[in-house]
Amino acid sequence: MTIERDNKRKLKIATASLAGCFGCHMSFLDMDERLAGLLEQVEFDRSPFTDIKRIGSCDIGLIEGGVCNAENVHVLREFRANCAVLVAVGACAINGGVPALRNYFDVKDCLEEAYLTGTGIANPQIPNDRELPLLLDKVYPIGEVVPIDYFLPGCPPSAAAFLQLLEPLLTGQKPAISKSHLHYD
Amino acid sequence: MMATTPGTIRIDNQEIPFTPGQTIMDAALAAGVYIPHLCHYPGLTPSGNCRLCIVETGNRSVAACITPAVAGQEIRSNTPELNAARTTITQMLFVEGNHICPSCEKTGNCKLQALAYHLGMLDDHFPQFYQRRELDASHPDILLDRSRCILCDLCVRASREADNKNVFAIAGRGTNAHLTVNSPSGKLADSAIAATDLAATVCPVGAIMIKEQGYQTPIGQRIYDRRTIRETGLQEHIDKKNDD
Ligand code: SF4
Ligand code: SF4
Ligand code: FES
């Protein structure tokens, strides 16, 4: 999957953090001064960087985190529907990552341990508010929910790895992550 | 077909000498030619179970670590098709166990992970199993986390052949195959294993680990952060204590 682009148009990028820790977003910002050059070519749509809440039609979607609740499913499907290229960024998006450590236990046991029976809990009760999205039985890699075009491993991927992903995409090429930038940790 | 002198094989068109009794893997490694491998450790009897060393000779694919070198053999190893097959095998090993690298002490020192880097594996492709397998933390110095075990059988062979003990075995078949500990309770604490044994350190993944040293070397400065598995794989060898 590559992007067609006439010369003047800025490409639109949307980003989201699902069941992640925002580490991938922080690492994206680690591009530091290289962000200035990037921003001459791209603009951000829905993203924690902009606080735009609804995604418009985009060229590139970057998803951090796996899918742990009903809202994550909704956001991920919206991204897939609106992004020409959708990228799984980081370990959690790719295989569930650290949040998926709960997959070895029942959700019920996790909730009880966290909110009822664990150490240091005052006023034990399992949160249950209409505003709270329902947890899924497991934390899923995003590729198990929607088709994904590219994967950027790392926990988080380094700023250099982000550049290796984005620079080819901006010029209509397929990205290739060099082995020296390939890390799962 | 190109002429081949006696006592040599050709791997990817490179002529490689061998001595009688050597496998394709032995001859390749001795000549500095890396064939990916996980369940093979030079010096221990090969067992041919991981299939990562798959090579083609004639119209057959064979495991290089258990196939004898035969004069005149033409072998293909580093081809896009074989590396794609190796990647698929590696992906299956990842989803079958619980390989969440950022939470694993072995990260950066792990051969499964390093091999995945070598093959350029970007995702796991297959749905995750998220299996729960028994953890054995009974031993004061050694941890056994079966959820990361790839059943390579190296600890089994190391314990028998190098340590002169018989601490491990693999029981069950197919998806029920699992590592067992030969002790009255089935726990490591009651077995003959010691932290200095080869069986305690040979595990290519984070299934058998020495306790209390997980983060002595920071992430980013570990074996495969500095070198590739191709480089280290050409240099490994075990001298068995009980070699005759
Ligand atoms: S054993 Fe290796 S591949 Fe598995 S989680 Fe640990 S570092 Fe990753
Ligand atoms: S514990 Fe380690 S060495 Fe033993 S079979 Fe499992 S992966 Fe191989
Ligand atoms: S290295 Fe040959 S089968 Fe595992």
GROMACS .gro file of C-alpha atoms and ligand atoms in nm:
model
  449
    1MET     CA    1   0.000   0.000   0.000
    2THR     CA    2   0.150   0.336  -0.100
    3ILE     CA    3   0.018   0.689  -0.108
    4GLU     CA    4  -0.050   0.897  -0.418
    5ARG     CA    5   0.017   1.263  -0.369
    6ASP     CA    6   0.038   1.575  -0.581
    7ASN     CA    7   0.331   1.800  -0.499
    8LYS     CA    8   0.173   2.072  -0.290
    9ARG     CA    9  -0.075   1.886  -0.076
   10LYS     CA   10   0.025   1.814   0.281
   11LEU     CA   11  -0.039   1.456   0.383
   12LYS     CA   12  -0.280   1.399   0.667
   13ILE     CA   13  -0.174   1.182   0.957
   14ALA     CA   14  -0.398   1.061   1.237
   15THR     CA   15  -0.272   0.887   1.549
   16ALA     CA   16  -0.437   0.707   1.837
   17SER     CA   17  -0.331   0.529   2.154
   18LEU     CA   18  -0.555   0.232   2.231
   19ALA     CA   19  -0.439  -0.013   2.499
   20GLY     CA   20  -0.092   0.140   2.508
   21CYS     CA   21   0.106   0.361   2.744
   22PHE     CA   22   0.163   0.661   2.515
   23GLY     CA   23   0.529   0.560   2.499
   24CYS     CA   24   0.509   0.529   2.121
   25HIS     CA   25   0.366   0.879   2.096
   26MET     CA   26   0.645   1.009   2.320
   27SER     CA   27   0.901   0.834   2.102
   28PHE     CA   28   0.744   0.996   1.794
   29LEU     CA   29   0.810   1.334   1.958
   30ASP     CA   30   1.172   1.222   2.009
   31MET     CA   31   1.221   1.314   1.644
   32ASP     CA   32   1.287   1.658   1.797
   33GLU     CA   33   1.403   1.911   1.535
   34ARG     CA   34   1.326   1.663   1.259
   35LEU     CA   35   0.960   1.719   1.344
   36ALA     CA   36   0.991   2.069   1.196
   37GLY     CA   37   1.088   1.924   0.859
   38LEU     CA   38   0.813   1.666   0.885
   39LEU     CA   39   0.550   1.929   0.958
   40GLU     CA   40   0.629   2.101   0.628
   41GLN     CA   41   0.500   1.787   0.460
   42VAL     CA   42   0.227   1.662   0.688
   43GLU     CA   43  -0.053   1.788   0.907
   44PHE     CA   44  -0.218   1.610   1.193
   45ASP     CA   45  -0.581   1.514   1.195
   46ARG     CA   46  -0.730   1.326   1.490
   47SER     CA   47  -0.448   1.271   1.736
   48PRO     CA   48  -0.355   1.329   2.100
   49PHE     CA   49  -0.118   1.592   1.951
   50THR     CA   50  -0.410   1.799   1.820
   51ASP     CA   51  -0.700   1.696   2.041
   52ILE     CA   52  -0.920   1.668   1.729
   53LYS     CA   53  -1.182   1.413   1.836
   54ARG     CA   54  -1.324   1.285   1.506
   55ILE     CA   55  -1.111   1.149   1.230
   56GLY     CA   56  -1.145   1.287   0.876
   57SER     CA   57  -1.013   1.132   0.558
   58CYS     CA   58  -0.641   1.067   0.614
   59ASP     CA   59  -0.340   0.933   0.429
   60ILE     CA   60  -0.167   0.765   0.721
   61GLY     CA   61  -0.304   0.629   1.047
   62LEU     CA   62  -0.065   0.533   1.326
   63ILE     CA   63  -0.210   0.307   1.593
   64GLU     CA   64  -0.036   0.256   1.924
   65GLY     CA   65  -0.167  -0.011   2.161
   66GLY     CA   66  -0.376  -0.324   2.130
   67VAL     CA   67  -0.752  -0.357   2.153
   68CYS     CA   68  -0.873  -0.407   2.511
   69ASN     CA   69  -1.225  -0.260   2.519
   70ALA     CA   70  -1.529  -0.177   2.307
   71GLU     CA   71  -1.419   0.182   2.249
   72ASN     CA   72  -1.082   0.063   2.112
   73VAL     CA   73  -1.268  -0.150   1.856
   74HIS     CA   74  -1.475   0.150   1.750
   75VAL     CA   75  -1.175   0.385   1.716
   76LEU     CA   76  -0.972   0.125   1.530
   77ARG     CA   77  -1.251   0.059   1.279
   78GLU     CA   78  -1.293   0.434   1.222
   79PHE     CA   79  -0.921   0.464   1.155
   80ARG     CA   80  -0.928   0.174   0.910
   81ALA     CA   81  -1.225   0.325   0.728
   82ASN     CA   82  -1.059   0.667   0.698
   83CYS     CA   83  -0.686   0.598   0.649
   84ALA     CA   84  -0.534   0.494   0.318
   85VAL     CA   85  -0.242   0.339   0.505
   86LEU     CA   86  -0.280   0.200   0.854
   87VAL     CA   87   0.030   0.120   1.058
   88ALA     CA   88   0.054  -0.092   1.373
   89VAL     CA   89   0.307   0.100   1.583
   90GLY     CA   90   0.485  -0.072   1.870
   91ALA     CA   91   0.473  -0.406   2.049
   92CYS     CA   92   0.120  -0.366   2.193
   93ALA     CA   93  -0.044  -0.290   1.860
   94ILE     CA   94   0.146  -0.576   1.698
   95ASN     CA   95   0.098  -0.858   1.951
   96GLY     CA   96  -0.091  -0.714   2.247
   97GLY     CA   97   0.228  -0.635   2.438
   98VAL     CA   98   0.236  -0.585   2.812
   99PRO     CA   99  -0.143  -0.524   2.846
  100ALA     CA  100  -0.193  -0.870   2.692
  101LEU     CA  101  -0.031  -1.022   3.001
  102ARG     CA  102  -0.386  -1.020   3.136
  103ASN     CA  103  -0.485  -1.268   2.866
  104TYR     CA  104  -0.356  -1.551   3.081
  105PHE     CA  105  -0.630  -1.482   3.335
  106ASP     CA  106  -1.007  -1.438   3.330
  107VAL     CA  107  -1.125  -1.077   3.309
  108LYS     CA  108  -1.331  -1.138   3.621
  109ASP     CA  109  -1.025  -1.248   3.817
  110CYS     CA  110  -0.830  -0.943   3.693
  111LEU     CA  111  -1.107  -0.702   3.798
  112GLU     CA  112  -1.146  -0.866   4.137
  113GLU     CA  113  -0.774  -0.859   4.202
  114ALA     CA  114  -0.744  -0.496   4.094
  115TYR     CA  115  -1.053  -0.353   4.264
  116LEU     CA  116  -1.167  -0.592   4.538
  117THR     CA  117  -0.909  -0.826   4.680
  118GLY     CA  118  -0.566  -0.678   4.593
  119THR     CA  119  -0.348  -0.514   4.854
  120GLY     CA  120  -0.407  -0.154   4.966
  121ILE     CA  121  -0.760  -0.119   4.836
  122ALA     CA  122  -0.988   0.123   5.019
  123ASN     CA  123  -1.360   0.122   4.933
  124PRO     CA  124  -1.349  -0.194   4.720
  125GLN     CA  125  -1.587  -0.188   4.421
  126ILE     CA  126  -1.560  -0.281   4.056
  127PRO     CA  127  -1.610   0.037   3.847
  128ASN     CA  128  -1.932   0.013   3.652
  129ASP     CA  129  -2.039   0.337   3.486
  130ARG     CA  130  -2.208   0.386   3.149
  131GLU     CA  131  -1.922   0.616   3.052
  132LEU     CA  132  -1.669   0.337   3.091
  133PRO     CA  133  -1.615   0.120   2.782
  134LEU     CA  134  -1.667  -0.250   2.843
  135LEU     CA  135  -1.354  -0.462   2.864
  136LEU     CA  136  -1.307  -0.736   2.606
  137ASP     CA  137  -1.232  -1.091   2.715
  138LYS     CA  138  -0.874  -1.047   2.592
  139VAL     CA  139  -0.639  -0.778   2.469
  140TYR     CA  140  -0.612  -0.830   2.092
  141PRO     CA  141  -0.338  -0.731   1.847
  142ILE     CA  142  -0.496  -0.475   1.613
  143GLY     CA  143  -0.421  -0.702   1.317
  144GLU     CA  144  -0.674  -0.950   1.458
  145VAL     CA  145  -0.948  -0.684   1.431
  146VAL     CA  146  -0.877  -0.493   1.106
  147PRO     CA  147  -0.631  -0.542   0.817
  148ILE     CA  148  -0.300  -0.364   0.871
  149ASP     CA  149  -0.068  -0.231   0.599
  150TYR     CA  150   0.262  -0.194   0.786
  151PHE     CA  151   0.415  -0.290   1.118
  152LEU     CA  152   0.667  -0.082   1.314
  153PRO     CA  153   0.800  -0.298   1.600
  154GLY     CA  154   0.962  -0.167   1.916
  155CYS     CA  155   0.868  -0.087   2.273
  156PRO     CA  156   0.869   0.189   2.173
  157PRO     CA  157   1.001   0.216   1.817
  158SER     CA  158   1.287   0.469   1.815
  159ALA     CA  159   1.251   0.812   1.656
  160ALA     CA  160   1.485   0.687   1.383
  161ALA     CA  161   1.251   0.394   1.317
  162PHE     CA  162   0.956   0.634   1.286
  163LEU     CA  163   1.153   0.827   1.025
  164GLN     CA  164   1.232   0.505   0.840
  165LEU     CA  165   0.860   0.441   0.825
  166LEU     CA  166   0.743   0.790   0.733
  167GLU     CA  167   1.004   0.913   0.486
  168PRO     CA  168   0.929   0.650   0.220
  169LEU     CA  169   0.554   0.683   0.277
  170LEU     CA  170   0.576   1.058   0.213
  171THR     CA  171   0.735   0.997  -0.125
  172GLY     CA  172   0.492   0.725  -0.226
  173GLN     CA  173   0.732   0.438  -0.153
  174LYS     CA  174   0.690   0.128   0.057
  175PRO     CA  175   0.874   0.159   0.389
  176ALA     CA  176   1.139  -0.097   0.484
  177ILE     CA  177   1.267  -0.106   0.839
  178SER     CA  178   1.640  -0.182   0.841
  179LYS     CA  179   1.749  -0.472   1.059
  180SER     CA  180   1.962  -0.242   1.273
  181HIS     CA  181   1.644  -0.056   1.373
  182LEU     CA  182   1.445  -0.373   1.430
  183HIS     CA  183   1.380  -0.430   1.801
  184TYR     CA  184   1.094  -0.578   1.996
  185ASP     CA  185   1.199  -0.415   2.324
  186MET     CA  186   2.592  -2.890  -1.311
  187MET     CA  187   2.920  -2.752  -1.189
  188ALA     CA  188   3.205  -2.990  -1.111
  189THR     CA  189   3.263  -3.050  -0.742
  190THR     CA  190   3.586  -3.186  -0.600
  191PRO     CA  191   3.562  -3.485  -0.365
  192GLY     CA  192   3.517  -3.402   0.001
  193THR     CA  193   3.333  -3.081  -0.068
  194ILE     CA  194   2.975  -2.966  -0.081
  195ARG     CA  195   2.843  -2.645  -0.233
  196ILE     CA  196   2.618  -2.417  -0.031
  197ASP     CA  197   2.466  -2.129  -0.229
  198ASN     CA  198   2.738  -2.182  -0.491
  199GLN     CA  199   3.019  -2.161  -0.239
  200GLU     CA  200   3.247  -2.463  -0.221
  201ILE     CA  201   3.287  -2.596   0.133
  202PRO     CA  202   3.510  -2.882   0.254
  203PHE     CA  203   3.387  -3.143   0.497
  204THR     CA  204   3.529  -3.437   0.684
  205PRO     CA  205   3.345  -3.771   0.698
  206GLY     CA  206   3.078  -3.775   0.965
  207GLN     CA  207   3.011  -3.401   0.950
  208THR     CA  208   2.660  -3.277   0.888
  209ILE     CA  209   2.581  -3.000   0.642
  210MET     CA  210   2.554  -2.768   0.946
  211ASP     CA  211   2.894  -2.874   1.087
  212ALA     CA  212   3.065  -2.816   0.754
  213ALA     CA  213   2.891  -2.483   0.699
  214LEU     CA  214   2.971  -2.341   1.043
  215ALA     CA  215   3.332  -2.460   1.020
  216ALA     CA  216   3.363  -2.273   0.691
  217GLY     CA  217   3.207  -1.957   0.838
  218VAL     CA  218   2.879  -2.002   0.652
  219TYR     CA  219   2.581  -1.927   0.873
  220ILE     CA  220   2.272  -2.144   0.842
  221PRO     CA  221   1.998  -2.021   1.081
  222HIS     CA  222   1.947  -2.263   1.372
  223LEU     CA  223   1.779  -2.266   1.712
  224CYS     CA  224   1.775  -2.623   1.847
  225HIS     CA  225   2.132  -2.691   1.739
  226TYR     CA  226   2.433  -2.613   1.957
  227PRO     CA  227   2.767  -2.730   1.822
  228GLY     CA  228   2.910  -2.991   2.057
  229LEU     CA  229   2.571  -3.135   2.161
  230THR     CA  230   2.409  -3.416   1.963
  231PRO     CA  231   2.180  -3.254   1.704
  232SER     CA  232   1.811  -3.333   1.736
  233GLY     CA  233   1.659  -3.166   1.430
  234ASN     CA  234   1.337  -3.048   1.591
  235CYS     CA  235   1.305  -2.673   1.520
  236ARG     CA  236   1.341  -2.696   1.140
  237LEU     CA  237   1.491  -2.348   1.115
  238CYS     CA  238   1.801  -2.492   0.950
  239ILE     CA  239   1.592  -2.611   0.656
  240VAL     CA  240   1.796  -2.622   0.332
  241GLU     CA  241   1.727  -2.764  -0.012
  242THR     CA  242   1.933  -3.027  -0.182
  243GLY     CA  243   1.809  -3.165  -0.511
  244ASN     CA  244   1.431  -3.151  -0.489
  245ARG     CA  245   1.421  -3.229  -0.118
  246SER     CA  246   1.425  -2.999   0.182
  247VAL     CA  247   1.618  -3.129   0.480
  248ALA     CA  248   1.731  -3.011   0.824
  249ALA     CA  249   2.098  -2.917   0.784
  250CYS     CA  250   2.184  -3.004   1.146
  251ILE     CA  251   2.098  -3.374   1.108
  252THR     CA  252   2.176  -3.435   0.741
  253PRO     CA  253   2.522  -3.579   0.666
  254ALA     CA  254   2.735  -3.391   0.417
  255VAL     CA  255   2.785  -3.599   0.102
  256ALA     CA  256   3.049  -3.519  -0.157
  257GLY     CA  257   2.910  -3.322  -0.445
  258GLN     CA  258   2.592  -3.207  -0.268
  259GLU     CA  259   2.447  -2.885  -0.410
  260ILE     CA  260   2.269  -2.703  -0.129
  261ARG     CA  261   2.052  -2.394  -0.129
  262SER     CA  262   2.017  -2.214   0.204
  263ASN     CA  263   2.005  -1.835   0.190
  264THR     CA  264   1.720  -1.800  -0.059
  265PRO     CA  265   1.408  -1.579  -0.033
  266GLU     CA  266   1.183  -1.888  -0.028
  267LEU     CA  267   1.372  -2.065   0.249
  268ASN     CA  268   1.400  -1.746   0.455
  269ALA     CA  269   1.024  -1.696   0.413
  270ALA     CA  270   0.969  -2.052   0.541
  271ARG     CA  271   1.204  -1.981   0.834
  272THR     CA  272   1.013  -1.663   0.912
  273THR     CA  273   0.684  -1.855   0.917
  274ILE     CA  274   0.832  -2.114   1.155
  275THR     CA  275   0.960  -1.834   1.377
  276GLN     CA  276   0.618  -1.666   1.377
  277MET     CA  277   0.457  -1.995   1.481
  278LEU     CA  278   0.705  -2.028   1.769
  279PHE     CA  279   0.617  -1.675   1.881
  280VAL     CA  280   0.238  -1.721   1.884
  281GLU     CA  281   0.251  -2.066   2.037
  282GLY     CA  282   0.430  -1.942   2.349
  283ASN     CA  283   0.402  -1.624   2.547
  284HIS     CA  284   0.658  -1.405   2.381
  285ILE     CA  285   0.594  -1.055   2.504
  286CYS     CA  286   0.951  -0.936   2.470
  287PRO     CA  287   0.924  -0.601   2.654
  288SER     CA  288   0.824  -0.791   2.970
  289CYS     CA  289   1.085  -1.067   2.937
  290GLU     CA  290   1.420  -1.065   3.119
  291LYS     CA  291   1.580  -1.247   2.829
  292THR     CA  292   1.514  -0.970   2.579
  293GLY     CA  293   1.829  -0.873   2.393
  294ASN     CA  294   1.994  -1.204   2.490
  295CYS     CA  295   1.733  -1.426   2.327
  296LYS     CA  296   1.807  -1.636   2.022
  297LEU     CA  297   1.445  -1.666   1.912
  298GLN     CA  298   1.418  -1.288   1.911
  299ALA     CA  299   1.759  -1.244   1.746
  300LEU     CA  300   1.664  -1.491   1.476
  301ALA     CA  301   1.343  -1.299   1.416
  302TYR     CA  302   1.554  -0.983   1.376
  303HIS     CA  303   1.786  -1.167   1.138
  304LEU     CA  304   1.487  -1.272   0.928
  305GLY     CA  305   1.334  -0.923   0.939
  306MET     CA  306   1.015  -1.045   1.107
  307LEU     CA  307   0.784  -0.748   1.165
  308ASP     CA  308   0.475  -0.917   1.309
  309ASP     CA  309   0.356  -1.254   1.435
  310HIS     CA  310   0.112  -1.308   1.147
  311PHE     CA  311  -0.082  -1.588   1.321
  312PRO     CA  312  -0.336  -1.539   1.602
  313GLN     CA  313  -0.179  -1.562   1.946
  314PHE     CA  314  -0.242  -1.876   2.153
  315TYR     CA  315  -0.194  -1.701   2.492
  316GLN     CA  316  -0.135  -2.039   2.653
  317ARG     CA  317  -0.099  -2.078   3.026
  318ARG     CA  318   0.178  -2.317   3.117
  319GLU     CA  319   0.321  -2.411   3.451
  320LEU     CA  320   0.585  -2.184   3.606
  321ASP     CA  321   0.843  -2.339   3.837
  322ALA     CA  322   1.009  -2.088   4.068
  323SER     CA  323   1.093  -2.347   4.334
  324HIS     CA  324   1.469  -2.347   4.284
  325PRO     CA  325   1.663  -2.076   4.470
  326ASP     CA  326   1.886  -1.994   4.172
  327ILE     CA  327   1.700  -2.104   3.860
  328LEU     CA  328   1.361  -2.015   3.716
  329LEU     CA  329   1.168  -2.231   3.472
  330ASP     CA  330   0.892  -2.048   3.284
  331ARG     CA  331   0.742  -2.305   3.050
  332SER     CA  332   0.529  -2.042   2.878
  333ARG     CA  333   0.836  -1.932   2.680
  334CYS     CA  334   0.975  -2.281   2.615
  335ILE     CA  335   1.009  -2.360   2.246
  336LEU     CA  336   1.073  -2.732   2.314
  337CYS     CA  337   1.411  -2.712   2.146
  338ASP     CA  338   1.536  -2.995   2.368
  339LEU     CA  339   1.873  -2.824   2.431
  340CYS     CA  340   1.839  -2.835   2.810
  341VAL     CA  341   1.752  -3.204   2.787
  342ARG     CA  342   2.064  -3.281   2.584
  343ALA     CA  343   2.288  -3.044   2.783
  344SER     CA  344   2.188  -3.207   3.110
  345ARG     CA  345   2.250  -3.558   2.978
  346GLU     CA  346   2.555  -3.503   2.762
  347ALA     CA  347   2.745  -3.218   2.926
  348ASP     CA  348   2.633  -3.216   3.291
  349ASN     CA  349   2.607  -3.597   3.325
  350LYS     CA  350   2.268  -3.551   3.488
  351ASN     CA  351   1.925  -3.616   3.350
  352VAL     CA  352   1.722  -3.327   3.480
  353PHE     CA  353   1.488  -3.259   3.188
  354ALA     CA  354   1.268  -3.447   2.945
  355ILE     CA  355   1.000  -3.357   2.695
  356ALA     CA  356   0.670  -3.537   2.750
  357GLY     CA  357   0.346  -3.539   2.552
  358ARG     CA  358   0.292  -3.489   2.181
  359GLY     CA  359   0.182  -3.210   1.949
  360THR     CA  360   0.027  -2.917   2.132
  361ASN     CA  361   0.045  -3.119   2.456
  362ALA     CA  362   0.424  -3.149   2.440
  363HIS     CA  363   0.583  -2.993   2.746
  364LEU     CA  364   0.906  -2.987   2.941
  365THR     CA  365   0.918  -3.203   3.253
  366VAL     CA  366   1.166  -3.206   3.539
  367ASN     CA  367   1.298  -3.541   3.658
  368SER     CA  368   1.260  -3.509   4.034
  369PRO     CA  369   1.027  -3.668   4.289
  370SER     CA  370   0.804  -3.359   4.306
  371GLY     CA  371   0.854  -3.263   3.942
  372LYS     CA  372   0.999  -2.934   4.069
  373LEU     CA  373   1.345  -2.795   3.992
  374ALA     CA  374   1.425  -2.748   4.360
  375ASP     CA  375   1.420  -3.126   4.410
  376SER     CA  376   1.628  -3.200   4.100
  377ALA     CA  377   2.003  -3.233   4.064
  378ILE     CA  378   2.038  -2.912   3.860
  379ALA     CA  379   2.290  -2.646   3.965
  380ALA     CA  380   2.319  -2.289   3.837
  381THR     CA  381   2.663  -2.374   3.695
  382ASP     CA  382   2.523  -2.655   3.479
  383LEU     CA  383   2.510  -2.611   3.104
  384ALA     CA  384   2.143  -2.708   3.123
  385ALA     CA  385   2.079  -2.399   3.335
  386THR     CA  386   2.234  -2.160   3.084
  387VAL     CA  387   2.191  -2.316   2.740
  388CYS     CA  388   1.824  -2.223   2.694
  389PRO     CA  389   1.803  -2.004   2.382
  390VAL     CA  390   1.492  -1.825   2.513
  391GLY     CA  391   1.368  -1.696   2.847
  392ALA     CA  392   1.236  -2.031   2.969
  393ILE     CA  393   1.527  -2.133   3.193
  394MET     CA  394   1.692  -1.834   3.352
  395ILE     CA  395   1.937  -1.776   3.635
  396LYS     CA  396   1.762  -1.572   3.903
  397GLU     CA  397   1.859  -1.227   4.027
  398GLN     CA  398   2.062  -1.115   3.729
  399GLY     CA  399   1.790  -1.023   3.481
  400TYR     CA  400   1.868  -0.655   3.452
  401GLN     CA  401   2.240  -0.649   3.538
  402THR     CA  402   2.302  -0.559   3.175
  403PRO     CA  403   2.062  -0.286   3.067
  404ILE     CA  404   1.833  -0.335   2.770
  405GLY     CA  405   2.010  -0.187   2.468
  406GLN     CA  406   2.354  -0.319   2.569
  407ARG     CA  407   2.283  -0.691   2.549
  408ILE     CA  408   2.429  -0.961   2.323
  409TYR     CA  409   2.203  -0.907   2.022
  410ASP     CA  410   2.192  -0.531   2.068
  411ARG     CA  411   2.562  -0.537   1.983
  412ARG     CA  412   2.603  -0.835   1.751
  413THR     CA  413   2.384  -1.032   1.515
  414ILE     CA  414   2.294  -1.396   1.569
  415ARG     CA  415   2.477  -1.462   1.245
  416GLU     CA  416   2.802  -1.347   1.407
  417THR     CA  417   2.753  -1.525   1.740
  418GLY     CA  418   2.616  -1.838   1.575
  419LEU     CA  419   2.946  -1.896   1.397
  420GLN     CA  420   3.142  -1.892   1.723
  421GLU     CA  421   2.956  -2.121   1.959
  422HIS     CA  422   3.088  -2.455   2.071
  423ILE     CA  423   3.051  -2.673   2.378
  424ASP     CA  424   3.320  -2.911   2.494
  425LYS     CA  425   3.147  -3.198   2.668
  426LYS     CA  426   3.296  -3.310   2.999
  427ASN     CA  427   3.224  -3.671   2.911
  428ASP     CA  428   3.357  -3.671   2.557
  429ASP     CA  429   3.538  -3.990   2.471
  430SF4     S1  430   1.191  -1.559   2.525
  430SF4    FE1  431   1.278  -1.426   2.366
  430SF4     S2  432   1.117  -1.405   2.212
  430SF4    FE2  433   1.024  -1.483   2.400
  430SF4     S3  434   0.953  -1.301   2.511
  430SF4    FE3  435   1.158  -1.348   2.587
  430SF4     S4  436   1.293  -1.221   2.459
  430SF4    FE4  437   1.097  -1.231   2.351
  431SF4     S1  438   1.347  -2.488   2.845
  431SF4    FE1  439   1.469  -2.377   2.694
  431SF4     S2  440   1.633  -2.520   2.640
  431SF4    FE2  441   1.473  -2.641   2.739
  431SF4     S3  442   1.345  -2.718   2.570
  431SF4    FE3  443   1.253  -2.526   2.645
  431SF4     S4  444   1.338  -2.366   2.513
  431SF4    FE4  445   1.468  -2.547   2.489
  432FES     S1  446   1.871  -2.629   1.405
  432FES    FE1  447   1.831  -2.794   1.272
  432FES     S2  448   1.631  -2.849   1.319
  432FES    FE2  449   1.674  -2.698   1.470
   0.00000   0.00000   0.00000
